[in-house]
CSV table of N, CA and C in Angstrom, one decimal:
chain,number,residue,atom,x,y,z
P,1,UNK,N,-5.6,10.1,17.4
P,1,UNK,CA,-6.5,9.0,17.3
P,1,UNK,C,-6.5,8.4,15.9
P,2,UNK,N,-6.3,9.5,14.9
P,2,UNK,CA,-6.1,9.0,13.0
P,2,UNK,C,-5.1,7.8,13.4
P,3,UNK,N,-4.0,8.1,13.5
P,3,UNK,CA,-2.6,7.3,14.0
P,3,UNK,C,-3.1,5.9,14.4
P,4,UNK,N,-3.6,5.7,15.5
P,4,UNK,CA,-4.0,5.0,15.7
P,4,UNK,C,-4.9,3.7,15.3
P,5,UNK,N,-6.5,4.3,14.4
P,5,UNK,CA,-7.0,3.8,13.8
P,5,UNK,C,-6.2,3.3,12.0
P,6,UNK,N,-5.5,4.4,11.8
P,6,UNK,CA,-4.8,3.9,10.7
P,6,UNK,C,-3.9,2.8,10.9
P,7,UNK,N,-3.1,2.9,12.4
P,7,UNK,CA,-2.3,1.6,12.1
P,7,UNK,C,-2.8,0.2,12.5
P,8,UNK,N,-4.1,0.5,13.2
P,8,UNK,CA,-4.7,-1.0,13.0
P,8,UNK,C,-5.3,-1.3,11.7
P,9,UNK,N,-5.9,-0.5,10.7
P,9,UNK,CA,-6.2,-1.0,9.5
P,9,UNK,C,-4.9,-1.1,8.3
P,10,UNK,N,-3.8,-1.0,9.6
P,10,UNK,CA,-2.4,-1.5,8.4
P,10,UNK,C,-2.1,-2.8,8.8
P,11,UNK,N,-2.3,-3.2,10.2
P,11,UNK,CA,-1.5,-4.4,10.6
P,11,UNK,C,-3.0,-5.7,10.2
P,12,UNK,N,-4.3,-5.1,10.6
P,12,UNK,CA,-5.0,-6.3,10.1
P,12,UNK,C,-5.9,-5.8,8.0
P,13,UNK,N,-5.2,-5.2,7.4
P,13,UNK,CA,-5.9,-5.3,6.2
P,13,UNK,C,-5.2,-6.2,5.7
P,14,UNK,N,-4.7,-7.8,5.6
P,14,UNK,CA,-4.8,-8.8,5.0
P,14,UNK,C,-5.8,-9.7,5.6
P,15,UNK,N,-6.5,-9.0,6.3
P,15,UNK,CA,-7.9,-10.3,6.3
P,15,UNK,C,-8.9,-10.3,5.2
P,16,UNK,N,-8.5,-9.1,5.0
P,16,UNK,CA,-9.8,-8.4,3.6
P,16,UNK,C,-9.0,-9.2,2.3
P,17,UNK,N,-8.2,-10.1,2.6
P,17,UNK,CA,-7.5,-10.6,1.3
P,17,UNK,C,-8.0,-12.0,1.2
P,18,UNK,N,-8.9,-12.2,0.2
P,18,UNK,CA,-9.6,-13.8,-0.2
P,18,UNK,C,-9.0,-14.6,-0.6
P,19,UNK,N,-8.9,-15.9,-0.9
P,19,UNK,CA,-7.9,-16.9,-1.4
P,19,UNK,C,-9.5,-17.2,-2.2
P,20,UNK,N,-8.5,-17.3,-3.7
P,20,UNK,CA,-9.4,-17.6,-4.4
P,20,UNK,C,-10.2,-18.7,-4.8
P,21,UNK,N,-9.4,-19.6,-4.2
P,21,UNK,CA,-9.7,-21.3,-3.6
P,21,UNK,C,-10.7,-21.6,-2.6
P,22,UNK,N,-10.8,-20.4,-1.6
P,22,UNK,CA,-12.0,-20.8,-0.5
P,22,UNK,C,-13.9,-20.7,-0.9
P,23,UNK,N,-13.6,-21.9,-0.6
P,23,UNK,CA,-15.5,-22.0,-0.8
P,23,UNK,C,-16.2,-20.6,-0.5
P,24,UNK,N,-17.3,-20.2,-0.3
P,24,UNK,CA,-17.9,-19.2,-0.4
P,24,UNK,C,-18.9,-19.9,0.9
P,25,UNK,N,-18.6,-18.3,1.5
P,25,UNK,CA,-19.4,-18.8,3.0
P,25,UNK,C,-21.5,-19.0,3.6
P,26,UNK,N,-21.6,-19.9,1.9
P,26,UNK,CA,-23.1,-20.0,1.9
P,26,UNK,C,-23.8,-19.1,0.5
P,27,UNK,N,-24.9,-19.2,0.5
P,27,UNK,CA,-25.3,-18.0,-1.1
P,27,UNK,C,-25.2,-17.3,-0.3
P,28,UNK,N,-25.3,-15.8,-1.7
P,28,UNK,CA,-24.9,-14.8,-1.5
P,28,UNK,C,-26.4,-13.8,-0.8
P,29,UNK,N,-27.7,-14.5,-0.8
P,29,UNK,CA,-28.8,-14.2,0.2
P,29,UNK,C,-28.4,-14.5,1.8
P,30,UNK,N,-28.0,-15.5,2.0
P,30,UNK,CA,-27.5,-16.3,2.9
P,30,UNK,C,-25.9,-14.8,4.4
P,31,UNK,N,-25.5,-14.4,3.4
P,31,UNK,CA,-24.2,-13.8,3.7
P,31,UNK,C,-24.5,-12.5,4.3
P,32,UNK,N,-24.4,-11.7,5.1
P,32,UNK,CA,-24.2,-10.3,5.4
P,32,UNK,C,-23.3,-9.3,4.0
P,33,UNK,N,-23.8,-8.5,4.1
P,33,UNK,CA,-23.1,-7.8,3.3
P,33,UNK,C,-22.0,-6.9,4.0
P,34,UNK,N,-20.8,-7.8,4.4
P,34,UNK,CA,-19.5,-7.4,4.6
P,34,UNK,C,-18.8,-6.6,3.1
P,35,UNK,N,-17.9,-5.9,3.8
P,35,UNK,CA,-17.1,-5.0,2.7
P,35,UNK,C,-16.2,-5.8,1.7
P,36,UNK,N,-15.8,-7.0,1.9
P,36,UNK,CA,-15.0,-8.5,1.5
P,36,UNK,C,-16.6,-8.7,0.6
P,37,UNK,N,-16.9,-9.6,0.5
P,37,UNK,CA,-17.9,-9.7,0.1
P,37,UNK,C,-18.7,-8.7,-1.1
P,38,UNK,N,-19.0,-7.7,-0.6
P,38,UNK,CA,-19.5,-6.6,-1.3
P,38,UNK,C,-18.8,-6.6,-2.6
P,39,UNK,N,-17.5,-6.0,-2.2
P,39,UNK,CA,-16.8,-5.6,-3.2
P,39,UNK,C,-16.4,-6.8,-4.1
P,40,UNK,N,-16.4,-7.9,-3.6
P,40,UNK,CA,-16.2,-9.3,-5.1
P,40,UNK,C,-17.2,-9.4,-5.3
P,41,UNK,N,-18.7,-9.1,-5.3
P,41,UNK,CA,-20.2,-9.5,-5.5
P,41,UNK,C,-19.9,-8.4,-6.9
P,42,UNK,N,-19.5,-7.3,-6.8
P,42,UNK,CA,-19.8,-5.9,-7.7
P,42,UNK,C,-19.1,-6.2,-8.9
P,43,UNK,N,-17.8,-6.8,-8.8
P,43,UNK,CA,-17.0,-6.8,-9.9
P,43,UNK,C,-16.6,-5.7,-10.2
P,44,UNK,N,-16.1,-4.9,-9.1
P,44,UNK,CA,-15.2,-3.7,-8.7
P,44,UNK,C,-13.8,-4.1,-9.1
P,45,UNK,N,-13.1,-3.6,-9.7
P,45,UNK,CA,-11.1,-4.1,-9.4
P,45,UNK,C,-11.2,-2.8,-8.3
P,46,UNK,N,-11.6,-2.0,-8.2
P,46,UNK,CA,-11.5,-0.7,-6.6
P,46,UNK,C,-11.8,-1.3,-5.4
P,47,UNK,N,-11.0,-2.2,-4.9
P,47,UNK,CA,-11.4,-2.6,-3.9
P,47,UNK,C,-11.4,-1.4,-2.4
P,48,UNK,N,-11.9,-1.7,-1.5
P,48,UNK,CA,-11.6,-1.0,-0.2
P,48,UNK,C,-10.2,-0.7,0.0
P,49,UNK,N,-10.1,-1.9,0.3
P,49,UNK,CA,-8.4,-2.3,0.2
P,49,UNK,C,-6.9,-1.4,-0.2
P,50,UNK,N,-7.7,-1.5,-1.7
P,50,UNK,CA,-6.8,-0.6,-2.5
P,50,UNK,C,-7.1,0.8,-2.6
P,51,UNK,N,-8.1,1.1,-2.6
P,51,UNK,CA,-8.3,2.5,-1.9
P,51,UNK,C,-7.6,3.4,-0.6
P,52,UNK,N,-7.8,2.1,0.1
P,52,UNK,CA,-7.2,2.3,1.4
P,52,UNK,C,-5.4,2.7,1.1
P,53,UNK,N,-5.0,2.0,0.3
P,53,UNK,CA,-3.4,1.9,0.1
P,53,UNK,C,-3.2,2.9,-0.9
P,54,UNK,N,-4.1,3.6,-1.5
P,54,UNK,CA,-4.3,5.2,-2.7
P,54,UNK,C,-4.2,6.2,-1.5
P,55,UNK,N,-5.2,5.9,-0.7
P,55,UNK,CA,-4.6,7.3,0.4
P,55,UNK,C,-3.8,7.4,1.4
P,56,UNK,N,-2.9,6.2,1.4
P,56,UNK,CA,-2.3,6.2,2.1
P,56,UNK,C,-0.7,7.0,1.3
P,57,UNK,N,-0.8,6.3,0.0
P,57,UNK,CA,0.3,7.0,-0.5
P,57,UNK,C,0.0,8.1,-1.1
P,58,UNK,N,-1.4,8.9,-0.9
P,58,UNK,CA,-1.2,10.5,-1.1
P,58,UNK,C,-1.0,10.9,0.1
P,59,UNK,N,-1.4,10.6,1.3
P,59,UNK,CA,-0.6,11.4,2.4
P,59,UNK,C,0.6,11.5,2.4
P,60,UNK,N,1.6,10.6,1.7
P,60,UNK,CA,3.1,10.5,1.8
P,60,UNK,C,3.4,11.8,1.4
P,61,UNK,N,2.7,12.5,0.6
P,61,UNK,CA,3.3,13.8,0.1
P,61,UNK,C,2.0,15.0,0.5
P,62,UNK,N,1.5,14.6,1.8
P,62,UNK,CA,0.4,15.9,2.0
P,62,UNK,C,1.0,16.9,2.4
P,63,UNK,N,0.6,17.9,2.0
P,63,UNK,CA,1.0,19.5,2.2
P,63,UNK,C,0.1,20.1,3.3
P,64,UNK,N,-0.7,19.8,3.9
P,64,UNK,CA,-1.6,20.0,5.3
P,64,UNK,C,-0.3,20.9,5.9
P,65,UNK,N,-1.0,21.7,7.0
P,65,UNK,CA,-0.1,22.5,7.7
P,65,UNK,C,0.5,21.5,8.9
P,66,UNK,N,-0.4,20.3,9.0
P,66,UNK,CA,0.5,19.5,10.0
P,66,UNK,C,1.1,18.3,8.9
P,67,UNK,N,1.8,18.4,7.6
P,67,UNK,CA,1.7,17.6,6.7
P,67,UNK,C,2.7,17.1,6.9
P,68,UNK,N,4.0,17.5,7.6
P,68,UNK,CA,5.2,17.1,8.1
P,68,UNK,C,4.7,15.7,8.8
P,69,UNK,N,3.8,16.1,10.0
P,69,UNK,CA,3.7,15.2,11.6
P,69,UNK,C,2.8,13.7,10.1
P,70,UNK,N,2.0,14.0,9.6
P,70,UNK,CA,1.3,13.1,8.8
P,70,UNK,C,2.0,12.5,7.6
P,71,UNK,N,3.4,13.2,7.1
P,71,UNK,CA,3.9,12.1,6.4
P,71,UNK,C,4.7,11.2,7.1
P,72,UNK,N,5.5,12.0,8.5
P,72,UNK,CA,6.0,11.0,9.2
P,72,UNK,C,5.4,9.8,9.6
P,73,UNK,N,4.1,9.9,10.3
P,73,UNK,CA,3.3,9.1,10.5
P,73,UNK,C,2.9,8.1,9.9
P,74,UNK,N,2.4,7.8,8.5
P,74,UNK,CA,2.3,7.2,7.6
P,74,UNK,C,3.0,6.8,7.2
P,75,UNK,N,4.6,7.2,6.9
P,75,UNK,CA,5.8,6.2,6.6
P,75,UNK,C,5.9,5.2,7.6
P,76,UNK,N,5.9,5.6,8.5
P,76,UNK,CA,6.3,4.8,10.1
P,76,UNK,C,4.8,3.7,9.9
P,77,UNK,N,3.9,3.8,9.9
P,77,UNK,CA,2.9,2.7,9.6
P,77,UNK,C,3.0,1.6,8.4
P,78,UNK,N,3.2,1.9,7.2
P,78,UNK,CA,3.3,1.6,6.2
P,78,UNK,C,4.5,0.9,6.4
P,79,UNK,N,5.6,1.6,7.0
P,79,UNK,CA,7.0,0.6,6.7
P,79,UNK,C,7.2,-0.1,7.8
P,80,UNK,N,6.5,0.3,9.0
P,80,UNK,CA,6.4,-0.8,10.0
P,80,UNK,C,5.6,-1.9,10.9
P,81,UNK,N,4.2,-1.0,10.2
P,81,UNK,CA,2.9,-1.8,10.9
P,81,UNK,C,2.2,-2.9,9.7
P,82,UNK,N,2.5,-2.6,8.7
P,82,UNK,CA,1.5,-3.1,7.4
P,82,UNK,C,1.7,-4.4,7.2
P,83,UNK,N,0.4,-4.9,7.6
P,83,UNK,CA,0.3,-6.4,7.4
P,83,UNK,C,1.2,-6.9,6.1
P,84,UNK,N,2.2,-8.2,6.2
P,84,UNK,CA,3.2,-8.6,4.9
P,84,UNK,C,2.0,-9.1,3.8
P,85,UNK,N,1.0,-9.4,4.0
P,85,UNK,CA,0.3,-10.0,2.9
P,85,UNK,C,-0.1,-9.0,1.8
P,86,UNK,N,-0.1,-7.3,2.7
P,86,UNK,CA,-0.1,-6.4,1.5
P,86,UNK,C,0.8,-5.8,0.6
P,87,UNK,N,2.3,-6.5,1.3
P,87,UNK,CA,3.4,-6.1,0.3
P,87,UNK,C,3.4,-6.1,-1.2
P,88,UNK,N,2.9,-7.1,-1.7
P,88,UNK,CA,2.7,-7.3,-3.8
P,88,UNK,C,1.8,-5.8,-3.7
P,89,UNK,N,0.7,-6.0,-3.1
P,89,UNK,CA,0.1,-4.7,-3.8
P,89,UNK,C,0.3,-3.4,-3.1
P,90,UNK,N,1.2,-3.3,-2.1
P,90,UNK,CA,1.9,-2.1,-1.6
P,90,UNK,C,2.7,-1.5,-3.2
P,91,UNK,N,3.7,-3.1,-3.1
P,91,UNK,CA,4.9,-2.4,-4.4
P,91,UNK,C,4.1,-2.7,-5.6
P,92,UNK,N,3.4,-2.7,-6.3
P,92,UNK,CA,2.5,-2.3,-7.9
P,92,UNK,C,2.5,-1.2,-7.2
P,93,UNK,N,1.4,-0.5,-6.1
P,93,UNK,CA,1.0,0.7,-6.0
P,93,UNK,C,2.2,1.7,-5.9
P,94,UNK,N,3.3,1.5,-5.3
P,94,UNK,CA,4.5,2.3,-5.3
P,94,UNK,C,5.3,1.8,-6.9
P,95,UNK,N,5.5,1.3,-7.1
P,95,UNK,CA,5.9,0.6,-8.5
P,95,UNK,C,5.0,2.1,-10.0
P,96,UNK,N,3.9,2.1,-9.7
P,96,UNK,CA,2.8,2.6,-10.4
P,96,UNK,C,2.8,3.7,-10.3
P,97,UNK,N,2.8,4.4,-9.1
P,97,UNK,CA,3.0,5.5,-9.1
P,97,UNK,C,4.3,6.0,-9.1
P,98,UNK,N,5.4,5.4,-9.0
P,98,UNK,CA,6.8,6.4,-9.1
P,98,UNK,C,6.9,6.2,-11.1
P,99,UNK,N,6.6,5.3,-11.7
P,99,UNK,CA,6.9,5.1,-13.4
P,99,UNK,C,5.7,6.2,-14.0
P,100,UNK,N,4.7,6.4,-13.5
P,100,UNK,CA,4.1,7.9,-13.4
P,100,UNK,C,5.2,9.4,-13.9
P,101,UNK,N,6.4,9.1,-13.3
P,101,UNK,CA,7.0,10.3,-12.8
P,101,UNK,C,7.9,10.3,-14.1
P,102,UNK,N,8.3,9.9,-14.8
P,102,UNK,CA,8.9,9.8,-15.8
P,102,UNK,C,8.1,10.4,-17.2
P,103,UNK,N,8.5,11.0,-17.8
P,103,UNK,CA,7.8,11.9,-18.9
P,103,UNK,C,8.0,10.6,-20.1
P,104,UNK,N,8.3,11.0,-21.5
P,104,UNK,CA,8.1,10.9,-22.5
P,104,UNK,C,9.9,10.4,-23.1
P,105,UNK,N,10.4,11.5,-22.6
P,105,UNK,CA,11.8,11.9,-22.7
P,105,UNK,C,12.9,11.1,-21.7
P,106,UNK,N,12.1,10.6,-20.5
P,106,UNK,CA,13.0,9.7,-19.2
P,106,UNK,C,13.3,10.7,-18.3
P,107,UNK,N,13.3,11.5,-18.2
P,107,UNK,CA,13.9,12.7,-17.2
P,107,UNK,C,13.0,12.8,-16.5
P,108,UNK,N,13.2,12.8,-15.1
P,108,UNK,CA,12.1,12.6,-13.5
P,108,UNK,C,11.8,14.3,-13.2
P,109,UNK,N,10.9,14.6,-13.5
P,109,UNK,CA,10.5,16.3,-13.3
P,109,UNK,C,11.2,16.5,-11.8
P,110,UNK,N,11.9,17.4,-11.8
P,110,UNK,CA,12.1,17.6,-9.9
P,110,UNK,C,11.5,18.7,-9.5
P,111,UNK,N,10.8,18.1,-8.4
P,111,UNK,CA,9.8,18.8,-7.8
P,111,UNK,C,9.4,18.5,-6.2
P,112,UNK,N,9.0,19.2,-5.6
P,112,UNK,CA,8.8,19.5,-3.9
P,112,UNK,C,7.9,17.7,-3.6
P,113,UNK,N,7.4,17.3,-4.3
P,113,UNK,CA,6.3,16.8,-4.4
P,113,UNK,C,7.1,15.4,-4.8
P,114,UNK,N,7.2,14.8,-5.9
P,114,UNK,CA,7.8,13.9,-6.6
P,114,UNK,C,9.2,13.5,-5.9
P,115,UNK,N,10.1,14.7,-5.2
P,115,UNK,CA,11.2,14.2,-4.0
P,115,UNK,C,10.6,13.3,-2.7
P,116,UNK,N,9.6,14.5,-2.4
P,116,UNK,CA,9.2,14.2,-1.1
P,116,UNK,C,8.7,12.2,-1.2
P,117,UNK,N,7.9,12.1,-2.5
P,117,UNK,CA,7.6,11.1,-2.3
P,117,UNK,C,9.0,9.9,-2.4
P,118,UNK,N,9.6,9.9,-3.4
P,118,UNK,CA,10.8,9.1,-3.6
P,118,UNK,C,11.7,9.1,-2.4
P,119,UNK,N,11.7,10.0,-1.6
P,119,UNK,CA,12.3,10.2,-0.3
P,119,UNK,C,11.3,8.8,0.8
P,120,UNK,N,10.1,9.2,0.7
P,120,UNK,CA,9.0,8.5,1.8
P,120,UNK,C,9.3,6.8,1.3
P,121,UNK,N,9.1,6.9,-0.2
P,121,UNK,CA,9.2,5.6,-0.3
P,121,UNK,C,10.8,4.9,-0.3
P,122,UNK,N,11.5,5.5,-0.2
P,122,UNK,CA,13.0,4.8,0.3
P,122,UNK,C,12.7,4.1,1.5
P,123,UNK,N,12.2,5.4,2.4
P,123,UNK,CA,12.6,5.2,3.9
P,123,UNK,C,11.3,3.8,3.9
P,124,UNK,N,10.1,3.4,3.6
P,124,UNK,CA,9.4,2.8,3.5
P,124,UNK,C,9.7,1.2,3.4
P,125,UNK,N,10.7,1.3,2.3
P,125,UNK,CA,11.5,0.5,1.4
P,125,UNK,C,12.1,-0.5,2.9
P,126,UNK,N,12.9,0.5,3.1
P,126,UNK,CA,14.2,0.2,4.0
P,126,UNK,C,13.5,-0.2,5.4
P,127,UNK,N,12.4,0.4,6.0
P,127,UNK,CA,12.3,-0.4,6.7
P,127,UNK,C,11.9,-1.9,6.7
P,128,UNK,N,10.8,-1.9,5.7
P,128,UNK,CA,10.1,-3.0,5.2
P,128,UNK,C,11.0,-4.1,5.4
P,129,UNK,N,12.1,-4.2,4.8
P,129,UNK,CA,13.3,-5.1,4.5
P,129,UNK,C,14.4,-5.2,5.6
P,130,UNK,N,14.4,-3.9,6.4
P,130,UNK,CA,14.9,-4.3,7.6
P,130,UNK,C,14.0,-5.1,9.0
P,131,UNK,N,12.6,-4.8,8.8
P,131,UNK,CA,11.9,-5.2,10.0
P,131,UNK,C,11.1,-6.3,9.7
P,132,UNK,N,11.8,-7.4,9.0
P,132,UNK,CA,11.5,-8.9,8.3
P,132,UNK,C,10.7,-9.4,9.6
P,133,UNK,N,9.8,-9.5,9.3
P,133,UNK,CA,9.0,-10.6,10.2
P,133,UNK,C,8.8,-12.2,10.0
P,134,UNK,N,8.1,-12.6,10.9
P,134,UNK,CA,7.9,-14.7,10.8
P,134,UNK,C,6.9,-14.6,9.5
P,135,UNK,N,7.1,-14.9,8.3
P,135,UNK,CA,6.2,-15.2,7.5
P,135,UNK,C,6.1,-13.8,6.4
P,136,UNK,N,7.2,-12.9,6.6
P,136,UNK,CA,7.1,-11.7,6.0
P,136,UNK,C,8.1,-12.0,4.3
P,137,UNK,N,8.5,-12.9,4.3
P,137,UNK,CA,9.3,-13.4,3.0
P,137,UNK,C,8.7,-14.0,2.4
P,138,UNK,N,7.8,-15.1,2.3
P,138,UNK,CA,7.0,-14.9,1.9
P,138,UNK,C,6.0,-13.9,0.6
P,139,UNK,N,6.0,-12.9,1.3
P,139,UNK,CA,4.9,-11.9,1.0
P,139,UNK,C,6.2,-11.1,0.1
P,140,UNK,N,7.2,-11.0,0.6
P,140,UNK,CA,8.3,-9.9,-0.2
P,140,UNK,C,8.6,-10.6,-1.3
P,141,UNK,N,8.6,-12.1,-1.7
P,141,UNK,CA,8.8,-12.5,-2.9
P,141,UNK,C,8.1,-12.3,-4.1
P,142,UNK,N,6.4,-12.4,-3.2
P,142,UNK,CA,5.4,-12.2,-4.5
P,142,UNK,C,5.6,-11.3,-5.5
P,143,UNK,N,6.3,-10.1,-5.1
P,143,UNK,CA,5.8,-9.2,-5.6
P,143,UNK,C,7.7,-8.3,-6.3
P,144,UNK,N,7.7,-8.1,-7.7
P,144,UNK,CA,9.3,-7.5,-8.2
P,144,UNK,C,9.0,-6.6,-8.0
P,145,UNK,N,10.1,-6.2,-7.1
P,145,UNK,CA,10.2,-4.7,-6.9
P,145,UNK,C,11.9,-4.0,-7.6
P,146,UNK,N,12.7,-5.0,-8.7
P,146,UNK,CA,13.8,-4.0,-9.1
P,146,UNK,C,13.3,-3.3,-10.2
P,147,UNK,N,12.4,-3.3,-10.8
P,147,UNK,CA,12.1,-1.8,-11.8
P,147,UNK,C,11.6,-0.7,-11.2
P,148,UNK,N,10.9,-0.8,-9.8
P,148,UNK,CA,10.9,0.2,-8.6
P,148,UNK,C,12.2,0.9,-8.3
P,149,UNK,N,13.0,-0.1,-7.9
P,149,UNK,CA,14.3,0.4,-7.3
P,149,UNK,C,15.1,0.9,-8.3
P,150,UNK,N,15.2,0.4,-9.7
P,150,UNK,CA,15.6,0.8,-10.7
P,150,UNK,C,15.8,2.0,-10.8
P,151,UNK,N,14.2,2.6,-11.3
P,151,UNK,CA,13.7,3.7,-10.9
P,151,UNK,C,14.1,5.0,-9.8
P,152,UNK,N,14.1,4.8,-9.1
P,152,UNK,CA,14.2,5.2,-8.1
P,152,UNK,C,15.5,5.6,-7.8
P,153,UNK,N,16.8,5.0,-8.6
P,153,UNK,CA,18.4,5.2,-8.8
P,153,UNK,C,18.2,6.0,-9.9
């Protein structure tokens, strides 16, 4: 059922994405307090959003006893359900966390953990770029991903 619910909140979380151009739908007495809303009212940079896309890439490397069936899972959503409008902040968040991995010295610690993920995000990668959708270029431009890939060679 996770499966599930997670990959509907991959294929529609670019609705939770505001154009910063659009009028505002009335005062802010006037409005429900939606999670869109809420969170630009607070002057959070933690959006839902992004949160959402923080646990998504710590499952990539969960160690759970079913952590195999749930990284698979989550690659396969991520690289093939995930709304294109989240790609820019897919790749910072992957971008961010693999230059993480680099010490002081440039040498990539190797570890069960730090593979696993460089492994998830290849396969992530590759699909992304292989399963181009109508309007998915767009979204792949916004956002440089060769210091990722860089990295990652």
């Amino acid at each position: 059922e996770w499966i599930n619910m997670t990959g509907f909140l991959c294929a529609l979380g670019g609705v939770c994405l505001q154009q910063r151009n659009t009028p505002p739908m009335g005062t802010l007495n006037d409005r429900k307090g939606s999670m869109v809303s809420m969170a630009s009212c607070e002057g959070n940079p933690e959006t839902p959003l992004s949160r959402f896309l923080d646990r998504l890439l710590s499952l990539m490397v969960c160690n759970h006893e079913k952590g195999h069936q749930i990284r698979t899972n989550v690659k396969d959503l991520v690289g093939l359900e995930l709304c294109p409008a989240l790609y820019p902040m897919l790749f910072n968040k992957l971008k961010n966390s693999i230059s993480r991995f680099f010490d002081a010295q440039g040498p990539v610690p190797i570890n069960e953990t730090n593979t696993q993920f460089v492994e998830q995000t290849i396969a992530i990668m590759k699909n992304l770029l292989d399963n181009h959708t109508e309007g998915s270029s767009e979204h792949l431009g916004q956002a440089s991903i060769e210091t990722m890939m860089l990295n990652l060679v």
